[in-house]
Amino acid sequence: MKARVFVTLKNGVLDPQGKAIANALHGLGFAGVGDVRQGKVIDIELAERDEARARATLKEMCEKLLANTVIEKYEIELQA
Amino acid sequence: MKARVFVTLKNGVLDPQGKAIANALHGLGFAGVGDVRQGKVIDIELAERDEARARATLKEMCEKLLANTVIEKYEIELQA
């Protein structure tokens, strides 16, 4: 089973990397760009075939390693 | 309109960061973890309301700034 995990900064946490991208886009002439936030995407291949168990394992991975839950939030997406 | 852009390494390009994550997960006891790849996710707010035009603009942003198309590929996802 393939999983995709998004780790992004919580709302309200300053995101200088996103700001830098927004500024660069403005500089290139993309005028209609508003807020930009940058995060990480992690694609994981799992041996687990049960969806509920895979989701539980991924949640544990996020809490233990992938996300710093003080400032980051995560989303888990399972692909068939 | 909100858009989410994924920038990930092309298949075949070595991903040391992903490898490091896989090793760390194994070390934590997550045995069923196979290949891991890490990429970037960029959330962009756009003033544009037309879906086709937004997609074209985002494609241009990716080609010009967000992705290094020699080694990276990108996916664009539009949210209502």
Tab-separated table of C-alpha atoms in Angstrom:
chain	number	residue	atom	x	y	z
A	1	MET	CA	0.000	0.000	0.000
A	2	LYS	CA	1.257	3.473	-0.854
A	3	ALA	CA	0.760	6.414	1.430
A	4	ARG	CA	1.352	10.101	1.074
A	5	VAL	CA	1.964	12.185	4.181
A	6	PHE	CA	1.856	15.970	4.151
A	7	VAL	CA	3.690	17.836	6.887
A	8	THR	CA	2.956	21.551	6.928
A	9	LEU	CA	3.408	24.363	9.400
A	10	LYS	CA	0.377	25.097	11.567
A	11	ASN	CA	-1.595	28.197	10.743
A	12	GLY	CA	-0.131	31.125	12.582
A	13	VAL	CA	3.405	29.760	12.510
A	14	LEU	CA	5.641	32.061	10.478
A	15	ASP	CA	6.748	30.470	7.199
A	16	PRO	CA	9.748	32.389	5.823
A	17	GLN	CA	10.281	29.860	3.025
A	18	GLY	CA	6.720	30.376	1.803
A	19	LYS	CA	7.184	34.155	2.014
A	20	ALA	CA	10.376	33.871	-0.052
A	21	ILE	CA	8.534	31.885	-2.733
A	22	ALA	CA	5.700	34.451	-2.789
A	23	ASN	CA	8.216	37.282	-3.195
A	24	ALA	CA	10.062	35.451	-5.967
A	25	LEU	CA	6.777	34.797	-7.790
A	26	HIS	CA	5.832	38.472	-7.525
A	27	GLY	CA	9.273	39.370	-8.840
A	28	LEU	CA	8.702	37.128	-11.851
A	29	GLY	CA	5.500	38.994	-12.637
A	30	PHE	CA	2.891	36.642	-11.159
A	31	ALA	CA	0.693	39.356	-9.707
A	32	GLY	CA	-2.276	37.313	-8.491
A	33	VAL	CA	-0.328	35.361	-5.894
A	34	GLY	CA	-1.504	35.654	-2.314
A	35	ASP	CA	-0.337	33.650	0.661
A	36	VAL	CA	2.174	30.849	-0.010
A	37	ARG	CA	3.063	28.107	2.486
A	38	GLN	CA	5.656	25.423	1.974
A	39	GLY	CA	5.667	22.003	3.536
A	40	LYS	CA	6.965	18.506	3.040
A	41	VAL	CA	5.421	15.554	1.268
A	42	ILE	CA	6.609	12.077	2.138
A	43	ASP	CA	5.683	9.092	-0.041
A	44	ILE	CA	5.902	5.826	1.861
A	45	GLU	CA	5.512	2.275	0.650
A	46	LEU	CA	3.984	0.015	3.273
A	47	ALA	CA	3.741	-3.759	3.446
A	48	GLU	CA	0.484	-3.391	5.421
A	49	ARG	CA	-2.662	-4.096	3.369
A	50	ASP	CA	-5.323	-3.210	5.900
A	51	GLU	CA	-6.338	0.423	5.535
A	52	ALA	CA	-7.221	1.094	9.182
A	53	ARG	CA	-4.014	-0.445	10.460
A	54	ALA	CA	-1.925	1.389	7.844
A	55	ARG	CA	-3.513	4.663	8.915
A	56	ALA	CA	-2.777	3.945	12.588
A	57	THR	CA	0.848	3.085	11.812
A	58	LEU	CA	1.280	6.235	9.736
A	59	LYS	CA	-0.197	8.355	12.519
A	60	GLU	CA	2.352	6.865	14.914
A	61	MET	CA	5.178	7.574	12.420
A	62	CYS	CA	4.060	11.196	12.171
A	63	GLU	CA	3.873	11.656	15.927
A	64	LYS	CA	7.216	9.980	16.556
A	65	LEU	CA	9.356	11.126	13.644
A	66	LEU	CA	7.869	12.835	10.627
A	67	ALA	CA	6.224	15.889	12.144
A	68	ASN	CA	7.163	18.248	14.935
A	69	THR	CA	3.653	18.471	16.325
A	70	VAL	CA	4.416	21.616	18.302
A	71	ILE	CA	4.577	23.679	15.130
A	72	GLU	CA	3.567	21.276	12.350
A	73	LYS	CA	0.397	19.468	11.379
A	74	TYR	CA	0.130	16.396	9.201
A	75	GLU	CA	-2.345	14.818	6.798
A	76	ILE	CA	-2.354	11.187	5.735
A	77	GLU	CA	-3.570	10.059	2.324
A	78	LEU	CA	-3.749	6.392	1.398
A	79	GLN	CA	-3.475	5.252	-2.195
A	80	ALA	CA	-4.813	1.898	-3.297
B	1	MET	CA	-8.625	29.832	-5.650
B	2	LYS	CA	-6.297	27.618	-3.675
B	3	ALA	CA	-3.751	25.382	-5.309
B	4	ARG	CA	-1.437	22.708	-4.036
B	5	VAL	CA	1.740	21.953	-5.963
B	6	PHE	CA	3.824	18.848	-5.313
B	7	VAL	CA	7.466	18.902	-6.322
B	8	THR	CA	9.148	15.518	-6.058
B	9	LEU	CA	12.327	13.973	-7.391
B	10	LYS	CA	11.926	12.056	-10.638
B	11	ASN	CA	12.005	8.292	-10.418
B	12	GLY	CA	15.562	7.114	-10.671
B	13	VAL	CA	17.008	10.206	-9.032
B	14	LEU	CA	18.697	9.280	-5.775
B	15	ASP	CA	16.806	10.586	-2.732
B	16	PRO	CA	19.124	10.533	0.312
B	17	GLN	CA	16.570	12.356	2.477
B	18	GLY	CA	13.977	9.683	1.772
B	19	LYS	CA	16.511	6.973	2.501
B	20	ALA	CA	17.334	8.632	5.824
B	21	ILE	CA	13.648	8.694	6.762
B	22	ALA	CA	13.271	5.008	5.825
B	23	ASN	CA	16.288	4.104	7.965
B	24	ALA	CA	14.995	6.121	10.901
B	25	LEU	CA	11.574	4.446	10.632
B	26	HIS	CA	13.211	1.007	10.585
B	27	GLY	CA	15.244	2.023	13.622
B	28	LEU	CA	12.039	2.957	15.437
B	29	GLY	CA	10.669	-0.513	14.781
B	30	PHE	CA	8.417	0.148	11.785
B	31	ALA	CA	9.305	-3.029	9.917
B	32	GLY	CA	6.877	-2.879	6.994
B	33	VAL	CA	8.339	0.276	5.475
B	34	GLY	CA	9.613	0.015	1.916
B	35	ASP	CA	10.734	2.834	-0.321
B	36	VAL	CA	10.397	6.382	1.026
B	37	ARG	CA	10.684	9.540	-1.088
B	38	GLN	CA	10.537	13.077	0.178
B	39	GLY	CA	9.387	16.097	-1.735
B	40	LYS	CA	7.959	19.541	-1.285
B	41	VAL	CA	4.375	20.700	-1.137
B	42	ILE	CA	3.582	24.320	-1.867
B	43	ASP	CA	0.167	25.795	-1.057
B	44	ILE	CA	-0.570	28.882	-3.120
B	45	GLU	CA	-3.490	31.289	-2.954
B	46	LEU	CA	-4.398	32.682	-6.348
B	47	ALA	CA	-6.618	35.599	-7.294
B	48	GLU	CA	-7.464	33.794	-10.562
B	49	ARG	CA	-10.940	32.200	-10.604
B	50	ASP	CA	-10.812	30.425	-13.940
B	51	GLU	CA	-9.582	26.870	-13.492
B	52	ALA	CA	-7.879	26.473	-16.876
B	53	ARG	CA	-6.051	29.778	-16.580
B	54	ALA	CA	-5.026	29.034	-12.979
B	55	ARG	CA	-3.611	25.707	-14.096
B	56	ALA	CA	-1.658	27.346	-16.929
B	57	THR	CA	-0.236	29.969	-14.549
B	58	LEU	CA	0.766	27.318	-12.026
B	59	LYS	CA	2.466	25.294	-14.747
B	60	GLU	CA	4.482	28.359	-15.700
B	61	MET	CA	5.406	28.953	-12.016
B	62	CYS	CA	6.633	25.377	-11.744
B	63	GLU	CA	8.717	25.587	-14.901
B	64	LYS	CA	10.205	28.948	-13.989
B	65	LEU	CA	10.730	28.724	-10.260
B	66	LEU	CA	9.208	25.961	-8.182
B	67	ALA	CA	10.694	22.848	-9.758
B	68	ASN	CA	14.070	22.010	-11.191
B	69	THR	CA	12.672	20.071	-14.122
B	70	VAL	CA	15.980	18.350	-14.822
B	71	ILE	CA	15.623	16.214	-11.710
B	72	GLU	CA	12.171	17.064	-10.338
B	73	LYS	CA	8.613	16.525	-11.474
B	74	TYR	CA	5.553	18.438	-10.347
B	75	GLU	CA	1.847	17.846	-9.899
B	76	ILE	CA	-0.780	20.548	-9.660
B	77	GLU	CA	-3.960	20.152	-7.626
B	78	LEU	CA	-6.660	22.821	-7.605
B	79	GLN	CA	-8.994	23.236	-4.662
B	80	ALA	CA	-12.348	24.955	-5.035
